[in-house]
Structure formats: C-alpha cells, structure tokens
Amino acid sequence: MQNLASVLNLLAGAPTLFGVLLASGTIFLTSDWRLSLTALLVQYVCIGLLLTRSIQGEIAILKALTGVLAVLILYITVRRVQEERGFLPEQAEFPAAVRWGVADPHGSLGLVLRLLASVLVVLALVQGFKSVHFPRVPAHFVFAALWMGGFGGLGLVLSGDPLRVATAILTILAGFDLLYAPLEPSLALVGLWSAMTLGAALAFSYLIVVDSGSGSRSAPGEEGD
Amino acid sequence: MTPLPGAALLVGLPLLAAGVTYLVRRFSFVAALLSMGTTGMLALLCLYLPLDRSAYVLGREIAFGRPVVVAGRMLALTAAGQTWLAFVFILSTVLYLCAWRISPGRSFFPFSLAMLSLYALTVLVPTFSWAVLLLTISAALMVLILQAGQAGSIRGAQRYLVIALLAVPFLLAAAWFRDQTAFYPENEDLVRCALLAAGVGFGLWLASFPFSTWIPAMTAEAPPVVAAFALTVGQTMVLFVGLSFWRDLPSASEASVLSVIRLAGLVMGCAGGVMAAVQHDVGRLMGYAALSDLGYLLMALGLGGSQGATLALLHGVNRAVALTLFAAALSIVRQRAATDQFSKLHGVGRRLPIATVGLMLGGMALAGFPGTAGFPTHWAISRATWNWVQVLSPFAQAGGSGEGLATGQEWMWWFTGFALAASSAGIIIGMLRGLSAMMGSAPAQDKRRQPIAASLIVLALVALTITLGLYPQWFLEPVQKAAQILF
C-alpha cells in the first residue's frame, strides 16, 4: 500500500500536469473521435493523479473512475451509432485526425485554424495567469484549470457537434473540479458532482444517438452542424 | 408507529410514481392520471399540512416538517419551501392535464416526475452547492423530455444542457466566495467575486441577455407542454435557489446591485420584444415572448426587499398561467396543422378557433395586455421602473429635481421608455402577424377538426387568464406570505 502511495506521489507531479495540458489540447485539435475520447480518458486519469496530493486518495480515484465511466458511455454510444450507420473509417479520404484544410466537407474548422486559435488561447492564458490567484490551491492546478477552461471554451464555441460539445464541456468541468475539489472536500458533494458528470455524459450520448438519426452525413465527432 | 417524515414523502412519492408511469407510459390516460394524482396530492399536502406538528392523512400519521438526516446534513422543509413546492406541484398537475390530451412524448410523465423528486430535494437541502448540483442533474433529465425522441435538430436541447452545465462552475465558485465572507467579513473583494460569479451563473440559468439563445431554440423544437414545463416549473426552481442565495449574501441588496438586475431585466424585455416582432413561427415567438416576460420578473426583483419579491412572485404566477395557456393552444395547432410556421398556417384560425383564441390570449398575457393575467403585474412593474428613471429624465434635470445626479445618464430614461414600450409592442406585433397568417383567406383542406377535450382545457385556461387579469388579488395573500418568509 505504501509502495502504491509512493508511486502515485511520484506520478502526480510534472509528468501528470504535462499529460493534462497535452490531453486537453488534443481534445480540441483532433477531428478523430477515438483520439478525442482517448485524450479525455487520459485527462481524467491525470486529474485523478494530480488530485492525490491535495485530497484523500480514495476520493481522487473515485473522481478518475467517474471520468472513465463518462468516457466509456460516450465511446459505446458513438461505436453503436457508427455500427448502425455502417460508417467505415477507411472510407475517409484522409485520416480524420489530420485534416489540414481550412474547412472539411462538413463545415468544421480545419487543423490550421484550430492551431491558430490554440495559439491565441495559450497567449491569453500566459498573460492572464499572472493576475489570477486562488487561495489554498497550488499554482500549477490553477494553470491547468485555466488551460482546460480555455480549450474547452474554444471547443464549445467552434463546434455544434454533440460529441465535440460533450468533450469540450466535460473538459471545462474537469478543469473546474481541479480547483474546487481541494477547497470543498465534502463526500456528499463529491457524490453529487459524480452523478452530475455521469448524467451529463448520458444526456450527451442520447443527443448523439438522436442527431445520428437526423440524417447528418458526418460521423459523430466529425462535425455535422 | 413512527410518523412519516414529510421529506420522505416529497422526494419518494414522485420517484415511485416515476417508476410506475414508466411502466405504463404507453397508456397516456393511466400515466397522466397517475402523474396528476401524485402531484395533486403532494400539492394538497403542501398547502394544508402544518410544519410544527404531525397530522393524520388517510389514517397515517405524517410529520410534515420533521427533518431527516442524510449524509450528515439535515433535510428539512421550511415554510418558504412548502409554499414554493405547493406552487410547483399545482403547476405540474395542470401541465399533466394538458399532456393527457396533447401528447408531448411518452417519456414526459416518468422523467418529469423524477425531476420533481429532485426539485423537492433541492428545496429540502440546506446547502446551496447541493441545490446547484441537484438542479443540474435534473437539467440532464430535462434533455430527454425536451428532445422527446424526435429525430431532427437537437439544437434546443443541446443548448439547454450546455448552458445548465456551464453555470455550475460559476455558481459553486459564488457559494465558496460567499462562505468565505463569514471568515473574512472585512474583505469586500470576496463579496464582489461572489456577486459576479452568481450573476453570471444565474444569468445563464435564467437566460439573461446575452445567454438567452437557448429559450427560442428550445420552444421552436421541443413539444410546447415540455417547453412550458421548463420555462415555468424549471425556472421557478432556479428562482427559489437564486433568492435563497441572495438572501444569505451580505450587500446583495445594495442599490448598485439592484440597478444591475433592473437593467438586465430591461435589456431582456426589450430584446425579447423586438425579436418577437420579427419571428416567422409561433414556437420561436413563444420563446421570445417568454424571454421578454422574464425580463419583467428581473425588473421586479430589482426593486428589492419584500415588496419587489412579492411583485416578482405574483408576476411568476401570472406568467405561469399565460405560458401554460400558450403552450396548450400551440400543442393543438402543431398537432392538427403539423407545423407552426406562419406561412403554412393559412386557414387554421377558422378550423381551430378555440386554439387560436388561446394562442392569442396567451401571447397577449405575456405582453401585459389589459384584461389578461399579465396586465396587473406588467403595469405595476412598468410604473415602478418608470419612477426609478424619472429623476434621469431631461425634463426633471431641466427643472432642477435631478440635481446631484451624474450627468450623461439621460440615455437611461430614453432607453427605459423604449424598452418598456418595445417589450409589449413587439410581442403584440408578432401575435398579430401570426393571427393574420392564421386567418388567411385560403383555408387548408387537410386540417382536421379541433379536439374537444384539449379545447376544453384551453377554454378553462382562457377563463383563468381573464379572471386573473380582472382579480389579480387572488394570489396576493399566499405570495405575500412566501415573500415575507423568504426575506
């Protein structure tokens, strides 16, 4: 048990923080739903690891597990929708993760524009971080939360596709949880927060299913709106 | 035998009924009857059972005010919560009656009952953060009934969910800042941060300008009865949580805060009215009219104190009646004409006269037209707001009565006048455009005859709307009581 604690302690440092930043950036930049959901999964696990230094280990694990479940709900939904519609990824002209064009055939922003928007967010974040101060919360948590909020907000503004919106809003909420969990350690609140996260994932998966039946041509997560 | 605690009844009964109605959801009559029975009974319990002692109901002892301890916190029903829940349950009963004849989707009865259970829990919990999270969970459930399984655009339901979730960080942050003020009472920044975060959070939830895009998107796509449920029952709960937060926050009643609320209400009223005038379908028109009317509610709250709260709550009751009437009539039109676009409604007015009258009267009540339920409170709120800006008028300043005021604020006087006029006139113009389309000279032959039971429900709501317009004092006493308890 002590070994596990020391491993967790070792992991919950700079590598995990870097993992969170990379994951939220990937969620926004990629057009491939598999990569996007994998990044969301990594993000939740990293947040759980980061939180082990600020809150009880069991609660941090519970938070990570909730996130993993939410990702699982979304994954199963998109997988089923694709199977029902007979969509094969191999049919795509280019791999979905690296669409370079300004706009793909379904109207989403291409990688170039998404990269430019990301640069703007990072610049604003670096500038704004100096003036933000949260008592009792480590500075690197604040930076990660603002990073996630920035990329989540950008994802929310630039897309109407339910899967993209779901990953963006879950990123924002996870970022806020990084700030809020050390401040409010109440067990009941942790339970309600988890219920809300799972409820949101279920509601979005329902919207993904309904949207797929509305005749939009694109695969879920690859813009149809 | 131990008396049954009221908290268990309020939370457990709707949840139990939700399970049963889910099983019988294919039989709309049974599901509606069960739902109406449950909410009707709970409304009666809320109206008549005392909180300070136990009482016998059908041979069973019930201690309605007895607290229950859950997760170390005490869940107890307060007098304000009791009145609030009574209103929510009565409103739900009326909406279930409408839903019986005009189906808003099979999932409406079970999921809305589950939501009512969460609403009751929201009223019972002592902590603001719990209430916020419970309301957000209920918003996730709301998505299921807003979409109602319809393939097509998901814009309305998705925007509703996104807005509900986006507000959570702001509201939880507001709660944390507010709690910190108890430890650092001299730190004014904490109060400012709490107010700012709460303003954004509740602005999102109440669809305050510029976060209002979800209301018209929702009313355009969701079944009208479900939209009315979200706009009346749902927003009533948001208002309850908001007022509870406001009451406990120091400096929340400062003149500057109240002015911001009033200004936000004016902008909402104006934007809703202007947009309502240029719509091309009745669903969106309903959304913008509801938005404009919500602006009046904020203006009333901006008056401050128990007087402002009384006016706001009374307006909330009248608004609920008007929206229910509008939704019931729109449901009939959508069901019979299969559309609500003005361009395709030619002749509907002649084939569905009762629904058309209901639609017009509901819209007029939302605009505050004389003789309808909306008029008394619209008039009172408009007068109070107009008096508030009188000192800023160019005439008052020229006459010397505006001395001491900051110069350059005359625009507020002009804007208030324009906003108050536009909020009502815009809705009326929109409704007249709709009426003109519905009374068009080319009656469509494929429209079916008006449904008898649904039309009777609309007629009853029409009668209530007119009666409330003539006798606005009907609900004044319970509303005053609720406002006094809240403040």
mmCIF file of C-alpha atoms in Angstrom, chain A residues 134-136 156 160-162 165 169 172-173 176 180 183-184 186 188-189 192-193 195-196 199-200 203-204 206-207 210-211 213-214 225, chain B residues 71 129-130 133-134 136-137 140 143-144 147-155 157-158 161-162 165-166 168-169 172-173 176-177 179-180:
data_model
loop_
_atom_site.group_PDB
_atom_site.id
_atom_site.type_symbol
_atom_site.label_atom_id
_atom_site.label_comp_id
_atom_site.label_asym_id
_atom_site.label_seq_id
_atom_site.Cartn_x
_atom_site.Cartn_y
_atom_site.Cartn_z
ATOM 1 C CA PHE A 134 -6.685 31.284 -5.794
ATOM 2 C CA PRO A 135 -6.011 30.857 -2.098
ATOM 3 C CA ARG A 136 -5.255 27.296 -0.903
ATOM 4 C CA LEU A 156 -17.639 24.841 -27.294
ATOM 5 C CA GLY A 160 -22.087 22.262 -32.695
ATOM 6 C CA ASP A 161 -21.486 18.542 -32.991
ATOM 7 C CA PRO A 162 -22.789 16.818 -29.825
ATOM 8 C CA VAL A 165 -19.548 19.752 -27.372
ATOM 9 C CA ILE A 169 -17.891 20.843 -21.633
ATOM 10 C CA ILE A 172 -14.284 22.654 -18.623
ATOM 11 C CA LEU A 173 -15.982 20.870 -15.724
ATOM 12 C CA PHE A 176 -13.026 23.469 -12.502
ATOM 13 C CA TYR A 180 -12.817 23.135 -6.434
ATOM 14 C CA LEU A 183 -11.489 23.620 -1.443
ATOM 15 C CA GLU A 184 -14.627 21.555 -0.784
ATOM 16 C CA SER A 186 -17.337 17.108 1.342
ATOM 17 C CA ALA A 188 -21.760 14.282 -0.433
ATOM 18 C CA LEU A 189 -20.612 16.982 -2.823
ATOM 19 C CA LEU A 192 -23.344 14.751 -6.433
ATOM 20 C CA TRP A 193 -20.567 16.002 -8.718
ATOM 21 C CA ALA A 195 -23.741 11.981 -10.539
ATOM 22 C CA MET A 196 -23.818 15.235 -12.495
ATOM 23 C CA GLY A 199 -25.818 12.464 -16.051
ATOM 24 C CA ALA A 200 -24.232 14.902 -18.499
ATOM 25 C CA ALA A 203 -27.644 13.175 -21.841
ATOM 26 C CA PHE A 204 -24.986 13.874 -24.485
ATOM 27 C CA TYR A 206 -28.723 10.477 -26.030
ATOM 28 C CA LEU A 207 -28.268 13.613 -28.153
ATOM 29 C CA VAL A 210 -30.839 11.356 -31.866
ATOM 30 C CA ASP A 211 -28.547 13.505 -34.013
ATOM 31 C CA GLY A 213 -30.897 9.645 -36.819
ATOM 32 C CA SER A 214 -31.498 13.101 -38.230
ATOM 33 C CA ASP A 225 -23.768 21.013 -37.698
ATOM 34 C CA ALA B 71 -25.051 12.241 4.638
ATOM 35 C CA SER B 129 -23.872 23.838 -3.612
ATOM 36 C CA TRP B 130 -26.030 20.714 -3.229
ATOM 37 C CA LEU B 133 -25.783 20.192 -8.438
ATOM 38 C CA LEU B 134 -29.258 18.702 -7.947
ATOM 39 C CA THR B 136 -28.057 20.426 -12.893
ATOM 40 C CA ILE B 137 -28.770 16.699 -12.646
ATOM 41 C CA ALA B 140 -29.699 16.404 -17.740
ATOM 42 C CA VAL B 143 -32.895 16.931 -22.159
ATOM 43 C CA LEU B 144 -34.647 13.577 -22.563
ATOM 44 C CA GLN B 147 -35.991 16.085 -27.387
ATOM 45 C CA ALA B 148 -38.787 13.541 -26.773
ATOM 46 C CA GLY B 149 -37.150 11.011 -29.102
ATOM 47 C CA GLN B 150 -37.709 13.200 -32.169
ATOM 48 C CA ALA B 151 -35.088 12.746 -34.851
ATOM 49 C CA GLY B 152 -34.149 16.155 -36.176
ATOM 50 C CA SER B 153 -32.468 19.214 -34.833
ATOM 51 C CA ILE B 154 -31.030 18.830 -31.336
ATOM 52 C CA ARG B 155 -30.039 22.486 -31.060
ATOM 53 C CA ALA B 157 -31.955 20.528 -26.061
ATOM 54 C CA GLN B 158 -28.186 20.729 -26.510
ATOM 55 C CA LEU B 161 -27.819 21.301 -21.407
ATOM 56 C CA VAL B 162 -24.653 23.253 -22.216
ATOM 57 C CA LEU B 165 -23.640 22.781 -17.154
ATOM 58 C CA LEU B 166 -21.680 25.963 -17.866
ATOM 59 C CA VAL B 168 -22.232 25.170 -12.428
ATOM 60 C CA PRO B 169 -18.601 26.366 -12.027
ATOM 61 C CA LEU B 172 -20.169 26.775 -6.995
ATOM 62 C CA ALA B 173 -17.482 29.454 -7.032
ATOM 63 C CA TRP B 176 -17.401 29.321 -1.983
ATOM 64 C CA PHE B 177 -16.759 33.065 -2.081
ATOM 65 C CA ASP B 179 -18.921 31.175 2.558
ATOM 66 C CA GLN B 180 -15.521 32.856 2.853
#
